[in-house]
Short mmCIF file of C-alpha atoms and ligand atoms in Angstrom, two decimals:
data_model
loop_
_atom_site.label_atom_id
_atom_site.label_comp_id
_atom_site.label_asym_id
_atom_site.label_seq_id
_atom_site.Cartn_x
_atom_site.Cartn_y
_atom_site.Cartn_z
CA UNK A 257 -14.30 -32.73 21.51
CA UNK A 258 -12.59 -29.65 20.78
CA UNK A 259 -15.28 -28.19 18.62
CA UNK A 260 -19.57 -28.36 20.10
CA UNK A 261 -22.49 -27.28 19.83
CA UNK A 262 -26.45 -26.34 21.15
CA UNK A 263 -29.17 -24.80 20.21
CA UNK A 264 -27.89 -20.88 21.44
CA UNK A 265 -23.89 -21.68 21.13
CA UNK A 266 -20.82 -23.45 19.90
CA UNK A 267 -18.16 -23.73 22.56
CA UNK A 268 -14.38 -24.36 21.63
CA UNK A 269 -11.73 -26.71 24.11
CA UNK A 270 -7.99 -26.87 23.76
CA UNK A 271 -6.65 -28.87 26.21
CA UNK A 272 -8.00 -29.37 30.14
CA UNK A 273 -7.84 -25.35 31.39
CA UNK A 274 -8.85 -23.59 28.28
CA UNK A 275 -12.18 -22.98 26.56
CA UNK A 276 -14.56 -20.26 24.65
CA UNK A 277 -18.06 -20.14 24.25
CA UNK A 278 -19.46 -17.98 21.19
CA UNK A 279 -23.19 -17.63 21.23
CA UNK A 280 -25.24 -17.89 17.74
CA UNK A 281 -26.65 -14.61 19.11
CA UNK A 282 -24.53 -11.63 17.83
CA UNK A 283 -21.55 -14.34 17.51
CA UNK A 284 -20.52 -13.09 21.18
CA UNK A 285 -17.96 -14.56 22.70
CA UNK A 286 -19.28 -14.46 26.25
CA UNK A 287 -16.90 -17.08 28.05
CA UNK A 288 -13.08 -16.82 27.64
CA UNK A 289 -11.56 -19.60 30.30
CA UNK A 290 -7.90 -19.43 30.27
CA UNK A 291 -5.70 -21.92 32.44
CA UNK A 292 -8.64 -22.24 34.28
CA UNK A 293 -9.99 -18.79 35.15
CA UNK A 294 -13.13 -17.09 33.26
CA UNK A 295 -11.35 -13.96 32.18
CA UNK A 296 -14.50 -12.05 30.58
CA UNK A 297 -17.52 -10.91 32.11
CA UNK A 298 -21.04 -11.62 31.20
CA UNK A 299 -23.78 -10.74 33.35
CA UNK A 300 -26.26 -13.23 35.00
CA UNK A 301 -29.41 -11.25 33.93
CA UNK A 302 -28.42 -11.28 30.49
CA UNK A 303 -29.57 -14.25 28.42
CA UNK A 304 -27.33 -15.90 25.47
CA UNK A 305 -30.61 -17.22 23.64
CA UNK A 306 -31.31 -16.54 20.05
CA UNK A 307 -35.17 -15.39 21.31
CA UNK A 308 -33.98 -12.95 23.59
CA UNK A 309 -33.69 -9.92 21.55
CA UNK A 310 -31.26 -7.79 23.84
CA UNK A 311 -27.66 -7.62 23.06
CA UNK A 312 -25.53 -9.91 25.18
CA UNK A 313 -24.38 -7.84 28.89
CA UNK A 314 -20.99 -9.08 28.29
CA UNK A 315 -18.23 -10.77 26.52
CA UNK A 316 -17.39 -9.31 23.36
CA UNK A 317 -20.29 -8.00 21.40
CA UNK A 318 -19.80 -7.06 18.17
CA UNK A 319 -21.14 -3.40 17.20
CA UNK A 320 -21.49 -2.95 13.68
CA UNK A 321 -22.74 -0.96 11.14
CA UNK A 322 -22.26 1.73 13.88
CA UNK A 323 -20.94 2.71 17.65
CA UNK A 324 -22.97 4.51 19.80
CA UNK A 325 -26.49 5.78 18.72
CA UNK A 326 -27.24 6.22 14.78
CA UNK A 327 -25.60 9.30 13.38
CA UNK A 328 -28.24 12.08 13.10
CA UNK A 329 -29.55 13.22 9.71
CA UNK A 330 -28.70 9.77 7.97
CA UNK A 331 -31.14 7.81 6.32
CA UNK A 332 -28.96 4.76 6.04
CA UNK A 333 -28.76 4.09 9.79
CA UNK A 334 -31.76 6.11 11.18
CA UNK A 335 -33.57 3.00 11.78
CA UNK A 336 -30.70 1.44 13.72
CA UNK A 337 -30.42 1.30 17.16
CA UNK A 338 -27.46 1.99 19.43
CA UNK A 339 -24.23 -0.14 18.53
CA UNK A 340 -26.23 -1.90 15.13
CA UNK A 341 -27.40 -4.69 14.36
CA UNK A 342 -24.76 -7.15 14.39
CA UNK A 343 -24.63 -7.71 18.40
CA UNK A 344 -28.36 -8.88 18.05
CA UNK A 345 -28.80 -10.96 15.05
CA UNK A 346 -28.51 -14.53 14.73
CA UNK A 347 -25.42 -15.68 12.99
CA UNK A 348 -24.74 -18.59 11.01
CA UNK A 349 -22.24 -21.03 12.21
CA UNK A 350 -19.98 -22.20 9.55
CA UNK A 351 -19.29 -25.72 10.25
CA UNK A 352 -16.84 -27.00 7.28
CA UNK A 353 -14.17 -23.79 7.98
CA UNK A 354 -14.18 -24.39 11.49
CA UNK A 355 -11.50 -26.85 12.70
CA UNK A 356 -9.11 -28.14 15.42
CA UNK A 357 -5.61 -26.95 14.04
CA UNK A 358 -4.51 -29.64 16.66
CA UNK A 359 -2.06 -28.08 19.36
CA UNK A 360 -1.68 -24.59 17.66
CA UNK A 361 -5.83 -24.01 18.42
CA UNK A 362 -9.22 -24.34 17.55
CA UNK A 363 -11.26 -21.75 15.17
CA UNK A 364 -15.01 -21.03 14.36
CA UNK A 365 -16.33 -19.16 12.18
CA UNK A 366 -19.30 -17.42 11.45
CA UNK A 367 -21.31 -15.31 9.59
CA UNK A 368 -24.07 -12.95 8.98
CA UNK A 369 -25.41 -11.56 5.73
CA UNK A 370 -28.72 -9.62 5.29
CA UNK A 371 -31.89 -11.45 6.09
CA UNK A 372 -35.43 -9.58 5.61
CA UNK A 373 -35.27 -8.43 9.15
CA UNK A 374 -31.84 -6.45 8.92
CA UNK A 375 -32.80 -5.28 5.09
CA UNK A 376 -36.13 -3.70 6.59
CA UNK A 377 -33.34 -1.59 8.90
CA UNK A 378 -30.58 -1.34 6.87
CA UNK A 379 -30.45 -1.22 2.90
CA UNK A 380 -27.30 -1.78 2.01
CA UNK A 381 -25.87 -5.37 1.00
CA UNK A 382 -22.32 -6.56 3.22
CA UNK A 383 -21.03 -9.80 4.24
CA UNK A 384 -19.54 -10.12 8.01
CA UNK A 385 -17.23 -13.52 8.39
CA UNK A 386 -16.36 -13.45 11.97
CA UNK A 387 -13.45 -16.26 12.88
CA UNK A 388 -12.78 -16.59 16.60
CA UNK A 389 -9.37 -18.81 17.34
CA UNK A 390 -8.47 -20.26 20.65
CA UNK A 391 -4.91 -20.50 20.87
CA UNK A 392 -2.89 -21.95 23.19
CA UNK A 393 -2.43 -18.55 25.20
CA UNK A 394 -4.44 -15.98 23.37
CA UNK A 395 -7.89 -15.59 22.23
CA UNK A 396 -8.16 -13.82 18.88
CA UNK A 397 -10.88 -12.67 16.98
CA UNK A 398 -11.34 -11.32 13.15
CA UNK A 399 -13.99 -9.42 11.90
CA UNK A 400 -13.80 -9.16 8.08
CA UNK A 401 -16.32 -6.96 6.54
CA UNK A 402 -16.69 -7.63 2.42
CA UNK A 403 -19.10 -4.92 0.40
CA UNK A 404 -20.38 -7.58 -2.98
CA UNK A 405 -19.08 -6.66 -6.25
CA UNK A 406 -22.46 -6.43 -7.17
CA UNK A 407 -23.21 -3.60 -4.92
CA UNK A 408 -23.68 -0.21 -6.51
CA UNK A 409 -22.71 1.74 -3.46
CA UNK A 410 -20.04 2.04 -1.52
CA UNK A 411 -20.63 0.37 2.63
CA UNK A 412 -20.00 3.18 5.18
CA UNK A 413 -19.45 1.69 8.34
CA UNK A 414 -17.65 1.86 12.44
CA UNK A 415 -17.15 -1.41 13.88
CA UNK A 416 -16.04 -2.27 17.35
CA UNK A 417 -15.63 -5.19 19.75
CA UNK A 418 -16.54 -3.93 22.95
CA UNK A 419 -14.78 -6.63 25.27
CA UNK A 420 -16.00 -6.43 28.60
CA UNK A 421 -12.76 -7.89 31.02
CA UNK A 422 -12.97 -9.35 34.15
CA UNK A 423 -11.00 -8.21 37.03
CA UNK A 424 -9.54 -10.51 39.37
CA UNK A 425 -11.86 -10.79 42.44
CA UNK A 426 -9.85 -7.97 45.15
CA UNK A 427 -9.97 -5.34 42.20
CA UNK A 428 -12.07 -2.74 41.47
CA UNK A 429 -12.11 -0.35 38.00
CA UNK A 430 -10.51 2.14 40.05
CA UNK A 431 -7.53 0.32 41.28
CA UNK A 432 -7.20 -0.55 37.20
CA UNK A 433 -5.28 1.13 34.93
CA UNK A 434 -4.73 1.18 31.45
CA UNK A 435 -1.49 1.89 29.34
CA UNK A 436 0.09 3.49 27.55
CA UNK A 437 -2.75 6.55 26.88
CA UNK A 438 -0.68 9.22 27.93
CA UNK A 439 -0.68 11.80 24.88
CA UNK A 440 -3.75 10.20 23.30
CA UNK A 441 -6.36 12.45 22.00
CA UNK A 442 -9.95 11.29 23.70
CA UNK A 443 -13.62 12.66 23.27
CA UNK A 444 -15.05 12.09 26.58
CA UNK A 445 -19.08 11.03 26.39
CA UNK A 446 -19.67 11.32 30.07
CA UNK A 447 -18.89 15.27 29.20
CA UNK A 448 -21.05 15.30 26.24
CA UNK A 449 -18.61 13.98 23.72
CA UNK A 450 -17.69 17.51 21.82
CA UNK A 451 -14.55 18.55 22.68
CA UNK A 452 -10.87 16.64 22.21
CA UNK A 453 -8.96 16.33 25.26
CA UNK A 454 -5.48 14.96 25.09
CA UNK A 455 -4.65 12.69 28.03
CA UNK A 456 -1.73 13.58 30.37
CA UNK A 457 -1.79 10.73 32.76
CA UNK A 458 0.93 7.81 32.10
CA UNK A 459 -1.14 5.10 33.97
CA UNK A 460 -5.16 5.95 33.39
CA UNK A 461 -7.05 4.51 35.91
CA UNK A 462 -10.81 3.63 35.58
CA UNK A 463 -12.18 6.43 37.86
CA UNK A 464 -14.62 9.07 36.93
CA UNK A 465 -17.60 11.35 38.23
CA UNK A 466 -19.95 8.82 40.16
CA UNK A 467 -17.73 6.18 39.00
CA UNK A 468 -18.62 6.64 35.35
CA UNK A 469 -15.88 6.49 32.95
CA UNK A 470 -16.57 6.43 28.52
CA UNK A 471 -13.97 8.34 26.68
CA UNK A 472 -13.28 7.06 22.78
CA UNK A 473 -9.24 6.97 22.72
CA UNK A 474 -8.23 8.58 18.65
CA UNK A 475 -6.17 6.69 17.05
CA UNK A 476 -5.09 4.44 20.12
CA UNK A 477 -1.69 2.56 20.36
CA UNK A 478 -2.24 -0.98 19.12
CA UNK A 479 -0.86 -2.67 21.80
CA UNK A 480 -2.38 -2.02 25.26
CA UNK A 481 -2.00 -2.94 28.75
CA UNK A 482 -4.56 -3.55 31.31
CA UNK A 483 -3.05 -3.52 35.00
CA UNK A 484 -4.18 -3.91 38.79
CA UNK A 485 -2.92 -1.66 41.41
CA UNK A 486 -1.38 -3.83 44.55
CA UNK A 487 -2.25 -6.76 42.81
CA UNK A 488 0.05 -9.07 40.31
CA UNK A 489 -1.06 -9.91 37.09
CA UNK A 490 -2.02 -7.43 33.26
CA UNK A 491 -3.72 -8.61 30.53
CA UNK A 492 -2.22 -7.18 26.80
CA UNK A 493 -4.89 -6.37 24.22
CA UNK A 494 -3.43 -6.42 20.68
CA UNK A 495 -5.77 -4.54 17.92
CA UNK A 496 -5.24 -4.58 14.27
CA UNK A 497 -6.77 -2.19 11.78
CA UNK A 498 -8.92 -0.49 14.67
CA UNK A 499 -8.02 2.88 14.61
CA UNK A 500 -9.57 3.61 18.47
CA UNK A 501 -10.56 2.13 22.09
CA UNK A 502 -13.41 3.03 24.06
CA UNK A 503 -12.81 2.77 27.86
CA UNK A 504 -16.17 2.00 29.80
CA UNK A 505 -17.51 1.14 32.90
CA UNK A 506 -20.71 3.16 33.79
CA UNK A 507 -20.01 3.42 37.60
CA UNK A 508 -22.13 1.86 40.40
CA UNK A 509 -25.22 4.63 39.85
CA UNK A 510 -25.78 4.29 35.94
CA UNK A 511 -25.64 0.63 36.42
CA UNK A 512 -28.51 0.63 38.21
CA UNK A 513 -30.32 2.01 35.05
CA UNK A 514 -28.97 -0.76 33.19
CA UNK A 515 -31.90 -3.35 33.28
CA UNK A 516 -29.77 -6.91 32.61
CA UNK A 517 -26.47 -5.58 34.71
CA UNK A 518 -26.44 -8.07 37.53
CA UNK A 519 -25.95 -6.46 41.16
CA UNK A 520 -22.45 -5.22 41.24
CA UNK A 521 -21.95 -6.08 38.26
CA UNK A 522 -20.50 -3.27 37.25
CA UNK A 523 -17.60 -3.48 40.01
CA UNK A 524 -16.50 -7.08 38.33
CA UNK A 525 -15.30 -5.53 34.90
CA UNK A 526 -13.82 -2.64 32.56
CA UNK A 527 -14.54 -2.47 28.99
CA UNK A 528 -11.86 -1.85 27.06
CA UNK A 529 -12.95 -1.81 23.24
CA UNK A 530 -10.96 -1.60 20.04
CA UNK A 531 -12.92 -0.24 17.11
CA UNK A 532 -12.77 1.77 14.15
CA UNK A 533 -14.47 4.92 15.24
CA UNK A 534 -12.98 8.39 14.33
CA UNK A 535 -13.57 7.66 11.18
CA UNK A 536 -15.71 5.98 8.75
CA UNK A 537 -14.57 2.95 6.44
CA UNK A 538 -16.41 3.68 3.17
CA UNK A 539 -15.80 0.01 1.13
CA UNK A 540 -15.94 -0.15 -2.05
CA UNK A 541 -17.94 -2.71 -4.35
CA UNK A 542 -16.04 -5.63 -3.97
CA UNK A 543 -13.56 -4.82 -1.45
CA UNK A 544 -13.14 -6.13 1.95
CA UNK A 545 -11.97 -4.75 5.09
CA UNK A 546 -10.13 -6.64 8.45
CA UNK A 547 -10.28 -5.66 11.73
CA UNK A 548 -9.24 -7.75 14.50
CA UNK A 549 -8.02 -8.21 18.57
CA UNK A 550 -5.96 -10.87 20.07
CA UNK A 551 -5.84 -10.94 23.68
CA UNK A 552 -3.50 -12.85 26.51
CA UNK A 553 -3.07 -12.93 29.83
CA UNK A 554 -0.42 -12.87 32.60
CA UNK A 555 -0.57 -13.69 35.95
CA UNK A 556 2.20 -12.91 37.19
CA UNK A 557 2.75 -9.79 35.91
CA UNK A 558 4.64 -7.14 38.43
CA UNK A 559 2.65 -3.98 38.42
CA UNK A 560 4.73 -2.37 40.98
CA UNK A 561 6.71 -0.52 38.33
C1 LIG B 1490 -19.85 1.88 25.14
C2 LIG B 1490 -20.29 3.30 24.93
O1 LIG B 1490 -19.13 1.44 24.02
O2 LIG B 1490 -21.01 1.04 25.28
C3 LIG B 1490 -21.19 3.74 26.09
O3 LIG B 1490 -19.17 4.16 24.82
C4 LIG B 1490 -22.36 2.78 26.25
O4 LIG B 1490 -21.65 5.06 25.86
C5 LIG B 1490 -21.81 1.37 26.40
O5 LIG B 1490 -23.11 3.15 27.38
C6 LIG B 1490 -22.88 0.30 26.55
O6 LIG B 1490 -23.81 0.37 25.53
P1 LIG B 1490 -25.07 -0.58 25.53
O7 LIG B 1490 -25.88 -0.17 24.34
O8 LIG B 1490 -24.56 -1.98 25.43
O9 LIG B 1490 -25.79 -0.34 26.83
#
């Protein structure tokens, strides 16, 4: 059956080596198998179930209405916490749009409006339609924000998918690199996120102080590279309409501090995280806004270049 589902999650097939698993729970994708290999990283403390109230440790959570802690002196989002409220709420599966589009893929989609919860932290009205497609070599997902035509103000919002990809077993983040940054203006949060830098390397690889690396790329190229050092194989993130990319991996002494990281954990991934950040989207009554990623991989890539 290409489409199923259980209680926490609906999980997509397309053919014998390829599969997705979305959880209800933020509508994460938290398992990406491609010709055979799990590609993203989830952690094994972190739970996928609607009643665990923490944010899925892995996959691609979805932040929305915000990135990164609520913006001081707002009342709209002071209630918020880090990242919104998307990534935690319990989305509704729409059943009768998702379908097996035979040997071009399988899509779900799903959705989250306000429920009494999210209105008692957020008082704005929006409609999120989330459609994730398995293809036969890509995964791509679509986040399409719509502000009602009834609404009377306009929705100010960031929006991200912060993708957390796993590395192929030999790698660590810093034999990983990322391109092509070089030129890119970045605001770097392990230095306290004031000041623009412009990045000079060609290849950046995921090294910082203590291992800690979380720098918001401006106005990122759309198509990126992720690739190993002494090791075949890239992946190629595509982004539409997302402005910026977050590179993260806390390093091996901040993940300690993170209480659903599994051991290591934080050696077994890089985040690399398209979003619209830099600046706000302000939709208007009735209008609606796309953002979206589509991501492939190759194993065979040469990195040697
Ligand atoms: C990244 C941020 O997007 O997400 C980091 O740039 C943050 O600053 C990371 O630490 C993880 O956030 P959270 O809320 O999932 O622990």
């Amino acid at each position: 059956m290409p489409i199923t589902r259980d209680a926490h999650s609906i999980t997509l097939t397309l053919g014998e080596f390829s599969s997705t698993r979305i959880a209800l729970k933020g509508a994460t994708v938290y398992s990406y198998v491609q010709s055979g290999t799990e590609r993203l990283f989830t952690s094994s403390l972190s739970s996928i179930e609607t009643s665990d109230p923490a944010a899925i440790r892995g996959g691609v959570p979805i932040c929305w209405p915000i990135f990164g802690p609520p913006p001081e002196g707002n009342e709209l989002y002071e209630k918020l916490k880090q990242h919104g409220f998307a990534r935690t709420s319990v989305w509704e599966f729409v059943e009768e749009e998702s379908v097996c589009e035979g040997e071009q893929g399988v899509k779900a989609l799903f959705k989250l409006e306000p429920n009494s919860s999210i209105s008692s932290l957020f008082a704005l009205p929006f409609s999120l339609h989330y459609t994730v497609r398995l293809l036969p070599s890509s995964l791509s997902l679509s986040l399409v924000v719509s502000s009602p035509s009834t609404a009377i103000a306009p929705l100010p919002f960031q929006s991200l998918l912060h993708a957390y990809f796993r590395l192929p077993p030999s790698v660590l983040p810093a034999q990983t690199e990322v391109t092509p940054l070089e030129n890119v203006s970045y605001l770097d949060k392990v230095q306290g996120n004031k000041e623009e830098f412009v990045e000079r390397r060609k290849k950046v690889v995921v090294e910082g102080p203590k291992g800690e690396v979380d720098r918001v790329y401006l106005r990122a190229p759309d198509r990126l590279r992720i690739g190993y050092q002494g090791e075949k194989g890239s992946v190629e993130v595509r982004k539409k309409n997302l402005a910026d990319v977050v590179l993260w991996n806390p390093g091996p002494e901040k993940a300690q501090t993170i209480k659903d990281m599994e051991p290591q954990g934080c050696e077994r991934y890089i985040c690399l995280e398209p979003g619209q950040t830099s600046s706000w989207v302000n939709l208007e009554p009735g209008q609606s806004w796309t953002g979206s990623m589509e991501v492939s991989w190759n194993d065979n890539d040469d990195n040697s270049q």
